[in-house]
Backbone as a ProteinNet text record, in pm:
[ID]
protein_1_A
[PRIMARY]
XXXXXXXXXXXXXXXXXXXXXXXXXXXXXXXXXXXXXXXXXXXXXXXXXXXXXXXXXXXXXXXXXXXXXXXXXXXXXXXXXXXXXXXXXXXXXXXXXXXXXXXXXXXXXXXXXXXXXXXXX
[TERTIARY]
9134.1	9239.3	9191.5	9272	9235.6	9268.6	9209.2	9217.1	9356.5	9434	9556.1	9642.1	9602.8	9603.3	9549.3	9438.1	9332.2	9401.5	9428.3	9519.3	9642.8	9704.9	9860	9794.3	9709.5	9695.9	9613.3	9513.9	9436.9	9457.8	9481.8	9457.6	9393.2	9342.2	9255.1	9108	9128.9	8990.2	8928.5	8942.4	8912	8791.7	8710.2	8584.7	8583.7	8717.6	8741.9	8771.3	8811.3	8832.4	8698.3	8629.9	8468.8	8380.3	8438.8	8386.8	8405.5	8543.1	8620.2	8599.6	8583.6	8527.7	8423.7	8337.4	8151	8186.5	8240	8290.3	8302.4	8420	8494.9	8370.5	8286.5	8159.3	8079.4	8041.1	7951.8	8035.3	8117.2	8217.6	8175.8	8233.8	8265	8106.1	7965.3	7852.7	7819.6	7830.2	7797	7873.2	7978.4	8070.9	8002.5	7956.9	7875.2	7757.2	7688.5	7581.3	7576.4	7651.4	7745.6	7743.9	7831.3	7855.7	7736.9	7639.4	7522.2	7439.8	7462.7	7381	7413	7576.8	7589.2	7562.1	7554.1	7525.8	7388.2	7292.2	7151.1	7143.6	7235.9	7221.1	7259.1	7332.6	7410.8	7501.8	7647.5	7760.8	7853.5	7865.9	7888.4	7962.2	8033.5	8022.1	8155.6	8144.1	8237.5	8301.4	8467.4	8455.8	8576.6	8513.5	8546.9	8639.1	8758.7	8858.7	8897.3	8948.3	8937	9042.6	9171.1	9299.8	9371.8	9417.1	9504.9	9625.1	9769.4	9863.9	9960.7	9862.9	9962.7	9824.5	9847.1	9738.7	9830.7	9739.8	9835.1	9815.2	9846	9878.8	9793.2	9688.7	9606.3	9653.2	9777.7	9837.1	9843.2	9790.6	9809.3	9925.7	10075	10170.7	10180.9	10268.9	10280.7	10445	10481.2	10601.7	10656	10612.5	10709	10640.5	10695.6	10656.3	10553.4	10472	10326.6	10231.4	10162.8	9992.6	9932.3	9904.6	9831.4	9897.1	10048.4	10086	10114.1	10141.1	10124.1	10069.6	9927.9	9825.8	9681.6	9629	9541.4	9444.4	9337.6	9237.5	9254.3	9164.9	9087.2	8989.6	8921.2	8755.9	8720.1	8665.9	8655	8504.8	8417.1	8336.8	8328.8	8222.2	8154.4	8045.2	8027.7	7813.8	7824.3	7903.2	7895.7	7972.3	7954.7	8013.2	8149.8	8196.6	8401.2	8396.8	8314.8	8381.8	8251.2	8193.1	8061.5	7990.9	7883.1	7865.4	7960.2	8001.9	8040.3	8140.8	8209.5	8383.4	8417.3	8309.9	8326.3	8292.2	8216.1	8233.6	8072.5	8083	7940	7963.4	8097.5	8149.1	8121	8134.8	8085.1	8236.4	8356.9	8464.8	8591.8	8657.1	8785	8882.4	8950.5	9067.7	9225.5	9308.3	9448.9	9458.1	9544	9549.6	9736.3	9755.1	9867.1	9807.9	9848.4	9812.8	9848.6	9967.8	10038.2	9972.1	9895.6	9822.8	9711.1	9607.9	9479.9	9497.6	9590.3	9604.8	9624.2	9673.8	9712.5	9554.5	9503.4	9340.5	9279.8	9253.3	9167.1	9192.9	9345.8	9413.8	9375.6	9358.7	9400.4	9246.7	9175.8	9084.6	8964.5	8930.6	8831.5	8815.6	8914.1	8958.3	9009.5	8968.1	8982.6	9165.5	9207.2	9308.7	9356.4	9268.8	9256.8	9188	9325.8	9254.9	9157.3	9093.5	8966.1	8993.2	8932.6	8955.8	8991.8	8980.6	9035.3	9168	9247.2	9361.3	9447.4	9368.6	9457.2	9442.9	9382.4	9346.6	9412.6
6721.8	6789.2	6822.8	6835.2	6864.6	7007.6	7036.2	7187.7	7273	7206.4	7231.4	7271.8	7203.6	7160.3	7299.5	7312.7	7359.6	7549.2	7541	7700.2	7710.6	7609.6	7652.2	7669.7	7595.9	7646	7747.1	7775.9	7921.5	7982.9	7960	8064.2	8075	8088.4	8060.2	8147.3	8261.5	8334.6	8292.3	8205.1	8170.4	8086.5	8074.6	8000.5	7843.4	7792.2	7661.7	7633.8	7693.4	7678.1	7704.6	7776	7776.7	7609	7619.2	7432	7368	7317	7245.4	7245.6	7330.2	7421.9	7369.8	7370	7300.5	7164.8	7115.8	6968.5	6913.3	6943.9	6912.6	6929.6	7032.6	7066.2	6955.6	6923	6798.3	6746.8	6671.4	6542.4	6513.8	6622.1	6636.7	6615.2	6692.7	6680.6	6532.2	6475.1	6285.3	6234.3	6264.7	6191.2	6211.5	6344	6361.1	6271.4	6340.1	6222.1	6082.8	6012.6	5894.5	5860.4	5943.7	5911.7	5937.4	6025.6	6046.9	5929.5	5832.3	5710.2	5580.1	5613.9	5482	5469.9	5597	5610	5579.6	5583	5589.2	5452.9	5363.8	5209.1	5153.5	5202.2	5131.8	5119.8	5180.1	5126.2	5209.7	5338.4	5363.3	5555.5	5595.1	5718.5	5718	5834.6	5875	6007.2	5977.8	6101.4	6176.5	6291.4	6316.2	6465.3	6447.8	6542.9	6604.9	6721.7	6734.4	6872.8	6835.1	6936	6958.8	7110.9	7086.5	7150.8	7071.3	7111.3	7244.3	7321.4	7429.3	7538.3	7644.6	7752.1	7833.8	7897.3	7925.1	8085.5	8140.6	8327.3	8292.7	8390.9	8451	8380.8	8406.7	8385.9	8189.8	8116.5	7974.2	7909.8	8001.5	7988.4	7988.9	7884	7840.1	7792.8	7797.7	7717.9	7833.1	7979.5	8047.9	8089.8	8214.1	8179.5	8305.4	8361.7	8442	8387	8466.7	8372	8310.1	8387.7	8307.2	8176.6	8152.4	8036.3	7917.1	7984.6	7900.2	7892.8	7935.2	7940.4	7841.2	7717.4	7642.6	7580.9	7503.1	7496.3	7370.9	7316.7	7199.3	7206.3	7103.3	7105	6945.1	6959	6830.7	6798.2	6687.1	6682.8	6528.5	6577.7	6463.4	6365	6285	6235	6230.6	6270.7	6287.4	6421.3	6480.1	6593.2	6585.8	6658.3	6652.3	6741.4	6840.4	6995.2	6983.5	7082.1	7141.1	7266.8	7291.5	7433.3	7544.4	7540.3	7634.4	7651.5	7566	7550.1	7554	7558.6	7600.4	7730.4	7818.7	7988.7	7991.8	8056	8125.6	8222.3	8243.2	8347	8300.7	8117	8076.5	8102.4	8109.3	8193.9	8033.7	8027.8	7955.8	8021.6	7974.6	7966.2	7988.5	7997.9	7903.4	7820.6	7702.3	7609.6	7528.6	7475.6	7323.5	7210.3	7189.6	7076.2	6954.8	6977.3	6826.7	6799.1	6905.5	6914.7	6872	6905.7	6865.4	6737.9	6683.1	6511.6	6435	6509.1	6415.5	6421.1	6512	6543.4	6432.3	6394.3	6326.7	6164.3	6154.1	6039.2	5997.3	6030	6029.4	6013.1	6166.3	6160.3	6109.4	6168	6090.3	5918.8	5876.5	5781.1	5642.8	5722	5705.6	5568.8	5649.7	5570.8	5422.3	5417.5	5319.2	5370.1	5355.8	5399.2	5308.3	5388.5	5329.9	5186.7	5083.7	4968.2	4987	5102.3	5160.3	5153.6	5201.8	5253.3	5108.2	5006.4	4868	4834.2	4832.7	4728.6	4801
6779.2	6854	6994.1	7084.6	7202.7	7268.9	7348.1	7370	7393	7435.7	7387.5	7250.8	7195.2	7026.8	6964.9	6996.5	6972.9	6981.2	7107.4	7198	7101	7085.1	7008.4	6821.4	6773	6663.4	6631	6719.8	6651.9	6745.2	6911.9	6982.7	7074.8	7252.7	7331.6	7264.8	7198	7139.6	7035.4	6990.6	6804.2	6882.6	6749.4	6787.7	6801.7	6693.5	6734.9	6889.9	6991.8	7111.5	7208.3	7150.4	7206.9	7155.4	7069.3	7029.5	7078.8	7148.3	7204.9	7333.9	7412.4	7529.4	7535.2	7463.3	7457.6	7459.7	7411.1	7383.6	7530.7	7581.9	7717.8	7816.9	7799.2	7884.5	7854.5	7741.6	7751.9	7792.1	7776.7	7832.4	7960	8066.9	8186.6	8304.7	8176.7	8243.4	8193.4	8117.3	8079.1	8197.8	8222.7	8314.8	8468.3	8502.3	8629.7	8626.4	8549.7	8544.3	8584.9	8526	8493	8642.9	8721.1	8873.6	8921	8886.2	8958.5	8951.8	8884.5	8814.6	8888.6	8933.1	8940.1	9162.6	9182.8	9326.4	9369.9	9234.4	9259.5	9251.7	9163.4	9168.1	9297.4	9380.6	9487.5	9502.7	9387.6	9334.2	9420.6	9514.5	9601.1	9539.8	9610.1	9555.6	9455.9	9398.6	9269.6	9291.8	9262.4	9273.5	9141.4	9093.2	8939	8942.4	8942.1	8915.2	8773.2	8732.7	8646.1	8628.9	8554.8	8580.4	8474.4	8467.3	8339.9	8462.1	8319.9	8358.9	8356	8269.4	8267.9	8187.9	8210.8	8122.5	7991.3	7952.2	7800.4	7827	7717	7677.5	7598.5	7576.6	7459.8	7333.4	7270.8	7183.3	7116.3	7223.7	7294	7316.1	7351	7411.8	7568.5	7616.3	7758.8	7753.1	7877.2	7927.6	7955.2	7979.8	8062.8	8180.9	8262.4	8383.3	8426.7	8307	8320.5	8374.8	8490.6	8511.1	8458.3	8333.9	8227.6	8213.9	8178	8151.4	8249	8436.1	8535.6	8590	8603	8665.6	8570.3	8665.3	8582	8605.8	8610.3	8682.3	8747.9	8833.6	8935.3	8958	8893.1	8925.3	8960	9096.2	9151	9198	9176.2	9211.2	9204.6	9345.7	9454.4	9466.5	9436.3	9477	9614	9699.3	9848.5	9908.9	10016.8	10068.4	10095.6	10041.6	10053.3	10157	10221.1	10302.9	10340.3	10431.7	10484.1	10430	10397.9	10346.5	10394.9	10530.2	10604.6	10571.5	10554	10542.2	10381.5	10300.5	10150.6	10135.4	10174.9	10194.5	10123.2	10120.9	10059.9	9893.4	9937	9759.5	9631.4	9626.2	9536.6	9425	9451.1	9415.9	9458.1	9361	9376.7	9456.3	9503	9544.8	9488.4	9551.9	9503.8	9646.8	9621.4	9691.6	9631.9	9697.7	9707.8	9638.7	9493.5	9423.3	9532.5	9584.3	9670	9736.4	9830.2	10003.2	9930.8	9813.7	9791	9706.8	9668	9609.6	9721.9	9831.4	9964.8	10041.6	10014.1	10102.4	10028.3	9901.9	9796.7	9879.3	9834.4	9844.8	9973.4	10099.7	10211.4	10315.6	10296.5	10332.1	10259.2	10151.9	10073	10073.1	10036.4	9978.5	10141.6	10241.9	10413.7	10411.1	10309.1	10277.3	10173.6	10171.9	10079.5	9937.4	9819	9699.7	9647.3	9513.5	9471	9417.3	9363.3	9315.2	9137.1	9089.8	8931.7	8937.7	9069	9079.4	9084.5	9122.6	9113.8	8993.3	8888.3	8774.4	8617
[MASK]
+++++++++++++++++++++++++++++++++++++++++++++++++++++++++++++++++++++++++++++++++++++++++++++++++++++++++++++++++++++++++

């Protein structure tokens, strides 16, 4: 089941969701790695997004219009510099931001306009 799955049947607190949670954490660090690997070969940089669509209530109910339930994460990472130390802050602290404005930043700037060669095939 997936963490979703996971929220609507026991609950975001139950320990099955701390499993699942560990799970997605390995996932996500194999997958860094992964890009960290293939930059050290020559294969050029990677870059690894990572979003849910909606957050849940304690309870693992969503679809109304509580923080908990519209408010959700983005975690994006680089094998190259997206921003400057300076211009990423020092807080070490997220944001809120424009999903549209930062898919158009990815798309646009990262990507110097031209998407990746995944996105054709």
């Amino acid at each position: 089941l997936g963490v979703d799955h996971i929220g609507h049947r026991f609950g975001i607190e139950h320990p099955e969701m701390r499993c699942k949670v560990a799970d997605m954490d390995a996932a996500l660090s194999s997958t860094i790695k992964w890009a960290e690997e293939q930059k050290g070969h020559g294969r050029g940089d990677t870059l690894v997004l990572l979003f849910g669509d909606h957050g849940q209530t304690v309870s693992g109910d969503h679809g109304g219009a509580t923080p908990e339930e519209v408010e959700s994460l983005l975690f994006a990472y680089s094998t190259t510099a997206l921003v400057s130390a300076e211009d990423a802050g020092s807080s070490g602290e997220g944001g809120s931001m424009s999903t549209a404005a930062t898919a158009d930043f990815f798309a646009r700037d990262y990507f110097a306009g031209s998407p990746p060669r995944a996105w054709h095939e």
